[in-house]
Coordinates of C-alpha atoms and ligand atoms in Angstrom, one line a residue:
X1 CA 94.8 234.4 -21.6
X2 CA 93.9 237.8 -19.6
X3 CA 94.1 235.1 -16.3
X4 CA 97.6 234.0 -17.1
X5 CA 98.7 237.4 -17.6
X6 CA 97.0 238.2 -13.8
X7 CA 98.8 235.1 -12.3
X8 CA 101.9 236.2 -14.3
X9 CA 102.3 239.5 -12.5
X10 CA 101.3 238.3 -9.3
X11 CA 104.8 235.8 -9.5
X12 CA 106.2 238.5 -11.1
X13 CA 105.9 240.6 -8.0
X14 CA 106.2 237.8 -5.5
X15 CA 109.4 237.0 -6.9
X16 CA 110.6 240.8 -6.3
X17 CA 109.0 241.5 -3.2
X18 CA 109.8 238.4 -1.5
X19 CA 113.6 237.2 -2.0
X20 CA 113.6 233.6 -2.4
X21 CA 113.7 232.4 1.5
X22 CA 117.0 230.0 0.7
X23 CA 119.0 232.8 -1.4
X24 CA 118.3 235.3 1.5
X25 CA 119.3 232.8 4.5
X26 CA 122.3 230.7 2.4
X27 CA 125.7 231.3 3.9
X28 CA 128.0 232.7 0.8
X29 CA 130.4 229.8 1.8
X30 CA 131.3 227.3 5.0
X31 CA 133.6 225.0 5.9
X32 CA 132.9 222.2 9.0
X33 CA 135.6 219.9 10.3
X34 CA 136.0 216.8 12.5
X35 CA 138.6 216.1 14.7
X36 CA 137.6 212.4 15.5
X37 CA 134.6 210.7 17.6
X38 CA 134.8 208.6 20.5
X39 CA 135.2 208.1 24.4
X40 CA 135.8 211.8 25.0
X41 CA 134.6 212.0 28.0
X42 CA 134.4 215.7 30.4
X43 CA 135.9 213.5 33.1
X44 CA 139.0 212.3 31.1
X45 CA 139.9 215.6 29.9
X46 CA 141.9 218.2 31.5
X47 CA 141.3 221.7 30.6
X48 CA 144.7 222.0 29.4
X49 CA 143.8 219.5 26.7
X50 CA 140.6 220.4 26.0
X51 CA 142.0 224.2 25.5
X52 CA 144.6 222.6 23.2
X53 CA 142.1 220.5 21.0
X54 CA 140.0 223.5 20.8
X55 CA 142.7 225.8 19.6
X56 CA 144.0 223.6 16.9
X57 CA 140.3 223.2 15.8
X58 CA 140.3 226.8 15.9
X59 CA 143.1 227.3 13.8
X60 CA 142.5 224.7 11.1
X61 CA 139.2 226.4 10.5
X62 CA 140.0 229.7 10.1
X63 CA 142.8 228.5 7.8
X64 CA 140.4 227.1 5.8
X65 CA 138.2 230.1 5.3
X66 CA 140.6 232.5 4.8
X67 CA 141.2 230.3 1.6
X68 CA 137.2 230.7 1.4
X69 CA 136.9 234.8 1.9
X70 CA 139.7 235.2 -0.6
X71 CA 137.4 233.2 -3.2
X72 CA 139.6 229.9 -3.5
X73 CA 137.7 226.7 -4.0
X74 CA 136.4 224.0 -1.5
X75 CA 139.1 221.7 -3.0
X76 CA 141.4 224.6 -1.8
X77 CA 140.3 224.8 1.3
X78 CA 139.5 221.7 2.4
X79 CA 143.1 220.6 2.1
X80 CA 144.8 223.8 3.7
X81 CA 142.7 222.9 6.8
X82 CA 143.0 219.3 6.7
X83 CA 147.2 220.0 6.3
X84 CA 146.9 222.1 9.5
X85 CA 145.5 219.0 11.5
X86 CA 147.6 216.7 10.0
X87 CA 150.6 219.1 11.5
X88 CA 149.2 219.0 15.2
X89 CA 150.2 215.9 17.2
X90 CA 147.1 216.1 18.6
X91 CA 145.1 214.6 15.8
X92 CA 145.1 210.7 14.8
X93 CA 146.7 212.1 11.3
X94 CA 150.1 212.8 9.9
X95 CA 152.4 213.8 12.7
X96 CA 150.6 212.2 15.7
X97 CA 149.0 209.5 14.1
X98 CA 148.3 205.8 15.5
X99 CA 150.8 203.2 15.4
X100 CA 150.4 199.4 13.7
X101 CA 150.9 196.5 15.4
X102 CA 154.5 196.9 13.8
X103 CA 155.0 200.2 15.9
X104 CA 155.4 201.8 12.5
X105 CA 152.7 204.7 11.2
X106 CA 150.5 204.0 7.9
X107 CA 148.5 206.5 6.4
X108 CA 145.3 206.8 4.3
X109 CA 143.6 209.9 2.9
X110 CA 141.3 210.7 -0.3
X111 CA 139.5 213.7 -1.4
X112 CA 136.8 214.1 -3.8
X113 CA 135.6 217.0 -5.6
X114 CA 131.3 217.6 -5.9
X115 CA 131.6 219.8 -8.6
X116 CA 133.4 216.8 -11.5
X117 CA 132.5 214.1 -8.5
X118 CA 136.8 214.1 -9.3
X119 CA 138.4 212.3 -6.7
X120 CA 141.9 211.0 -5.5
X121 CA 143.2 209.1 -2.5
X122 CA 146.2 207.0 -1.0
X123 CA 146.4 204.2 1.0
X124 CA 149.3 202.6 3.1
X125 CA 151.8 205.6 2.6
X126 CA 154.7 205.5 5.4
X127 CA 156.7 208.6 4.4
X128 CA 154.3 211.5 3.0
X129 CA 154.5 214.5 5.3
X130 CA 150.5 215.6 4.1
X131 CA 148.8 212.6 2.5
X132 CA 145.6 214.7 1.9
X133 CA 148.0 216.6 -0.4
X134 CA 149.6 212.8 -2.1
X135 CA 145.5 212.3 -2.5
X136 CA 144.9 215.5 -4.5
X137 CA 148.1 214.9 -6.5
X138 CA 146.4 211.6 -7.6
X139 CA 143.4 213.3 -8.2
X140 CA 145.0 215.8 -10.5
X141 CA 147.8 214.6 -12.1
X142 CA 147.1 211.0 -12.8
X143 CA 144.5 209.2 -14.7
X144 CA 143.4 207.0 -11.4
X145 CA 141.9 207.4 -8.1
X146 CA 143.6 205.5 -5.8
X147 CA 147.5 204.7 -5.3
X148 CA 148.8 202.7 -2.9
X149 CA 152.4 201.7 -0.8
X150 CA 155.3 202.4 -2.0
X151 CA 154.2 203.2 -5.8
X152 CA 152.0 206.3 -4.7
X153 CA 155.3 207.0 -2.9
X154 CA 157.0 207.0 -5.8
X155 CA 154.6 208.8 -7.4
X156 CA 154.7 211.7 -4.8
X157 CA 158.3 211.7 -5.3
X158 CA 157.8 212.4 -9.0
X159 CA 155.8 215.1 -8.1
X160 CA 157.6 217.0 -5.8
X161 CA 155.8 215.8 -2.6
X162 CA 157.5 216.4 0.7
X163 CA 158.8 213.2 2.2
X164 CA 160.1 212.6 5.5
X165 CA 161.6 209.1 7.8
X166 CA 158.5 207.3 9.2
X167 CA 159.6 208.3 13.1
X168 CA 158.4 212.2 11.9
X169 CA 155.0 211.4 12.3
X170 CA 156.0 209.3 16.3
X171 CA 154.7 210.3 19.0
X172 CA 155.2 208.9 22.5
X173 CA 151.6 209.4 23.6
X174 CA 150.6 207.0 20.2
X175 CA 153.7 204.8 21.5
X176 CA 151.9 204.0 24.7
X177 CA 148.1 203.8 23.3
X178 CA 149.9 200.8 21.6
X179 CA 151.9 199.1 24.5
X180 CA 148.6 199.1 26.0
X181 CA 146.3 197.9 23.6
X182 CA 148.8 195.2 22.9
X183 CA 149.2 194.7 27.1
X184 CA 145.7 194.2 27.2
X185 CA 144.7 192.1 24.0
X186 CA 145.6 192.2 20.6
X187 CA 142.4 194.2 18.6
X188 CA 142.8 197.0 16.8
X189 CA 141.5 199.8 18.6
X190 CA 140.3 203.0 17.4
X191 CA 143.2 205.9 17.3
X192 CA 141.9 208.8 18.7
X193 CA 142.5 208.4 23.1
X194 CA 143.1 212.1 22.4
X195 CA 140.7 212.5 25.2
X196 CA 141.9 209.7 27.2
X197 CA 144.3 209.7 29.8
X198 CA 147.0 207.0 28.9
X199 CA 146.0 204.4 31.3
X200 CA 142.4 204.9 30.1
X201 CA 139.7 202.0 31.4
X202 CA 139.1 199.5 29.0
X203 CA 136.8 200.3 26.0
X204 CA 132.9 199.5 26.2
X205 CA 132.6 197.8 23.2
X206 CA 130.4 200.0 21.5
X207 CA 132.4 203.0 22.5
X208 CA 135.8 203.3 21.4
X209 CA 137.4 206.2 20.6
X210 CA 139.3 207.1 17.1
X211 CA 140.7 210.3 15.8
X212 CA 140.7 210.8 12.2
X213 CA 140.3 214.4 10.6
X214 CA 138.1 216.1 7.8
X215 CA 136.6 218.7 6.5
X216 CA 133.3 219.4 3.9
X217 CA 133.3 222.9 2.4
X218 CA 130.6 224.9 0.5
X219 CA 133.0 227.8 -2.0
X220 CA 131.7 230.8 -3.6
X221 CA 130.7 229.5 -6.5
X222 CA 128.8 226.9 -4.8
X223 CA 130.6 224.0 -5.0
X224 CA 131.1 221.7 -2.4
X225 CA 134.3 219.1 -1.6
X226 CA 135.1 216.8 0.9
X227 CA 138.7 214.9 2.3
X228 CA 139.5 212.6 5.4
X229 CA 142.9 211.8 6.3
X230 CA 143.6 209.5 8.9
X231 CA 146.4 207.2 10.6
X232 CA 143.6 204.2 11.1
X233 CA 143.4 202.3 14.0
X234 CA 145.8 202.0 17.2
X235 CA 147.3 197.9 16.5
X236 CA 145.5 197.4 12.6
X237 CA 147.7 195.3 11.3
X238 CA 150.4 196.2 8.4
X239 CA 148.5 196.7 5.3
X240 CA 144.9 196.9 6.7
X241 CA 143.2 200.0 5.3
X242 CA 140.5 201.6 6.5
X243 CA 137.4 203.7 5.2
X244 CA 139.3 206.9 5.0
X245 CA 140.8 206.5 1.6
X246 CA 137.6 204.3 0.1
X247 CA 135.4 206.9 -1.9
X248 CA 131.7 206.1 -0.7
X249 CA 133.2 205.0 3.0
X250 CA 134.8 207.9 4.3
X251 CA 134.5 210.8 2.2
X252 CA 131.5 211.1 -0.7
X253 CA 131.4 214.8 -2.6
X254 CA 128.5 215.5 -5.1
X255 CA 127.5 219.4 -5.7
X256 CA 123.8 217.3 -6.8
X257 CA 123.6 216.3 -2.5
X258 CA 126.4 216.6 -0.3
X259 CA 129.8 216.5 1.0
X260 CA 130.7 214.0 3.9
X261 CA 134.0 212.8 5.9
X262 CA 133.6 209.8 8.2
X263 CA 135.5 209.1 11.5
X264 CA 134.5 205.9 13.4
X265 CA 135.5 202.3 12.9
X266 CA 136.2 201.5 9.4
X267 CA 135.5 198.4 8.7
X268 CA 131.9 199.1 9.4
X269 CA 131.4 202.3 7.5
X270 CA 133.4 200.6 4.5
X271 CA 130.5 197.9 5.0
X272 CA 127.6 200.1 5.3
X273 CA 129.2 202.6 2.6
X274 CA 128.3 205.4 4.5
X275 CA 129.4 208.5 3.1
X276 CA 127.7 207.3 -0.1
X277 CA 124.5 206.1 1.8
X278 CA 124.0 209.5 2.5
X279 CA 124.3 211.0 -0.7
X280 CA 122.0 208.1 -2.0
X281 CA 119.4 208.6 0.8
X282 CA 119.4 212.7 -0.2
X283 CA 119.0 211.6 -4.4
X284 CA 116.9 208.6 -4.4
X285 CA 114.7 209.1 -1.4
X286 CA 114.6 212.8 -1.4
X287 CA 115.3 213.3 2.0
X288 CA 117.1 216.4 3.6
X289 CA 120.8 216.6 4.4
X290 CA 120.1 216.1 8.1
X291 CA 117.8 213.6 7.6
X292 CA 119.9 211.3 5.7
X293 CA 122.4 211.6 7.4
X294 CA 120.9 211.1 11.4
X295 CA 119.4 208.2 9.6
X296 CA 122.7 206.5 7.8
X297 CA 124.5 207.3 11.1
X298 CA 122.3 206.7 14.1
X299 CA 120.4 204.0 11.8
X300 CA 121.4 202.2 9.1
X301 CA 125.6 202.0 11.0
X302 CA 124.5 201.5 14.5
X303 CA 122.6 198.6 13.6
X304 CA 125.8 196.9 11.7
X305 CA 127.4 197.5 14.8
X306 CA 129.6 200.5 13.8
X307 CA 130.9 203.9 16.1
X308 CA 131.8 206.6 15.0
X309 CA 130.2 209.7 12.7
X310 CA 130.3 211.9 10.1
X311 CA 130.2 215.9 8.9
X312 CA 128.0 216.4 6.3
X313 CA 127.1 219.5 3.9
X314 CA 124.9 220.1 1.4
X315 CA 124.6 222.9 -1.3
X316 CA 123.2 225.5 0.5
X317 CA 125.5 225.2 3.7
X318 CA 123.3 223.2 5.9
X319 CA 125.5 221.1 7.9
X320 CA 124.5 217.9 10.0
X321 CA 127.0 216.4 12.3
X322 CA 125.7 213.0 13.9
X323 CA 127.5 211.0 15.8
X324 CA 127.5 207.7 18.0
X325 CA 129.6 208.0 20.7
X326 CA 130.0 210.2 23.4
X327 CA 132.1 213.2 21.8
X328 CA 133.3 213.8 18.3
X329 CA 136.3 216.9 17.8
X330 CA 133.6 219.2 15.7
X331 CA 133.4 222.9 14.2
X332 CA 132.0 225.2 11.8
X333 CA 133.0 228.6 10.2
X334 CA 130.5 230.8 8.7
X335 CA 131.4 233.3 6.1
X336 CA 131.5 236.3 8.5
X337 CA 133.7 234.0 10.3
X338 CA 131.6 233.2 13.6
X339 CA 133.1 229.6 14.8
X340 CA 131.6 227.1 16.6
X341 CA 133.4 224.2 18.4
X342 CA 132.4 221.6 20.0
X343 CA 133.4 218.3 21.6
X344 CA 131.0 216.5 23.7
X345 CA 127.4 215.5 22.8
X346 CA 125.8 218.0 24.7
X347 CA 127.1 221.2 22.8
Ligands
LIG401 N1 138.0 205.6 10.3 C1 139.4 205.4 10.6 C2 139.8 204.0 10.2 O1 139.0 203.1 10.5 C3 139.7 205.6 12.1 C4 139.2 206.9 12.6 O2 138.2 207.4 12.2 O3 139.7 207.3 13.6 O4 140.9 203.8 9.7

């Protein structure tokens, strides 16, 4: 009896003298983006671009924790910084996305929730100026999680969504990745070449470039949320959809492990489920955020075959950012604001 009493005190104290090491060091709130992986490459880039990419990463991040600092939730914010991308041309998403082999624009997006594991997403939509915001509305206001084509259109439209003509989200940069693609064979090719001049070299197989966006934030009240949004591939033919919209592909939110958004070549992470892999790796096999996820990405997906990565985040605001191919678009925002951006793999 007296000993337990003598232990007692001594946690007792412990606990007040020495603040629990992950209370003291967690970050209040975070957000991380991607931008896209691929063949970006310091050669193809001109610092003109490069200053561009990094400004608009800039700005979609500190939209996003403005939404943070004021208290809003990761839901909140992860689709006020996901809008901003899907606004800049630059980005493989919304305005600026890829073209089909149709030389029309198809979008998918989903988000997902880690708090209610909630999620919503779209698939195939032609005409929804911010499908991240179509995915949310699905979320929210319907009893289903995915809507497709014209009848998530419709559904928009119901809603109050803000619709525009296809040739909004044109650009003649994505209008040329296509000629080309289609000049020099017929595969769908990863939508990114953000980095790439236009008469880029041919693709190394295992290297391609793509260009969708999302974003994995931690709130205040310590709940995480993930979304992806994404135009697909340069050439996919009308009606293929990717991973972006497929919960457990491209974007996986769970408050128990983590949030992720994928970028890379769908098909592959829809195959390996990779967002989800992660999550399972952290639950089942008790692994670290960082360690599941160097070991879904640069494991598990290489060996399928797949290129790309991921952004990852787990409760307490660690964030892990592995990726396959030479450069992914990629930042962070603490909650006293210091950014970090980077682009290559040697940041
Ligand atoms: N994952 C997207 C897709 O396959 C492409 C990308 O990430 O750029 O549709």
């Amino acid at each position: 009896m007296c000993r337990r009493i003598i232990v007692g005190l001594c946690l007792l104290s412990w606990a007040l003298i020495i603040p629990p090491a992950q209370a003291q060091d967690a970050p209040a709130f975070r957000l991380a983006i991607h931008g896209g992986a691929g063949t970006i490459q310091r050669a193809n880039m001109t610092p003109e671009r490069e200053a561009a990419y990094r400004a608009a990463l800039q700005e979609a991040l500190e939209t996003g924790h403005a939404v943070l600092a004021s208290g809003g939730s990761s839901m909140d914010a992860v689709i006020a910084t996901i809008a901003v991308m899907e606004e800049s041309p630059l980005f493989n998403a919304g305005k600026g996305a890829v073209f089909t082999s149709d030389k029309t624009v198809e979008l998918d997006a989903s988000v997902m929730d880690g708090q209610t594991r909630a999620a919503g997403a779209v698939a195939g939509v032609t005409r929804v100026k911010s499908p991240i915001a179509l995915a949310r509305l699905v979320m929210e206001a319907s009893p289903h999680v995915m809507m497709v084509g014209t009848g998530a259109e419709q559904f928009g439209t119901e809603h109050g969504i803000d619709m525009v003509d296809n040739a909004y989200f044109h650009t003649e940069r994505r209008l040329q990745q296509l000629e080309q693609r289609q000049a020099r064979d017929d595969t769908p090719s990863g939508g990114d070449g953000a980095a790439e001049p236009v008469d880029e070299p041919a693709e190394a197989p295992l290297d391609k470039k793509w260009g969708t966006v999302g974003a994995v934030a931690l709130d205040q009240n310590g709940n995480l949320a993930a979304g992806t949004s994404t135009g697909g591939m340069t050439n996919k033919r009308y009606g293929r959809v990717g991973d972006a919209p497929i919960i457990g592909a491209g974007t996986y939110a769970d408050n128990a492990t983590a949030a992720v958004s994928a970028t890379g070549h769908g098909e592959y992470f829809i195959r390996g489920v990779v967002a989800y892999d992660i999550a399972a790796m952290m639950r089942y096999g008790g692994l670290a955020l960082d360690e599941a996820a160097n070991a879904v990405v640069m494991g598990r997906l290489s060996a399928l075959g797949g290129t790309g990565g991921v952004i990852a985040m787990d409760r307490e605001g660690h964030v892990a950012m592995p990726f396959n191919t030479s450069g992914m678009y990629r930042g962070v925002i603490d909650a006293d604001g210091t950014v970090t951006i980077s682009i290559y793999r040697d940041e």
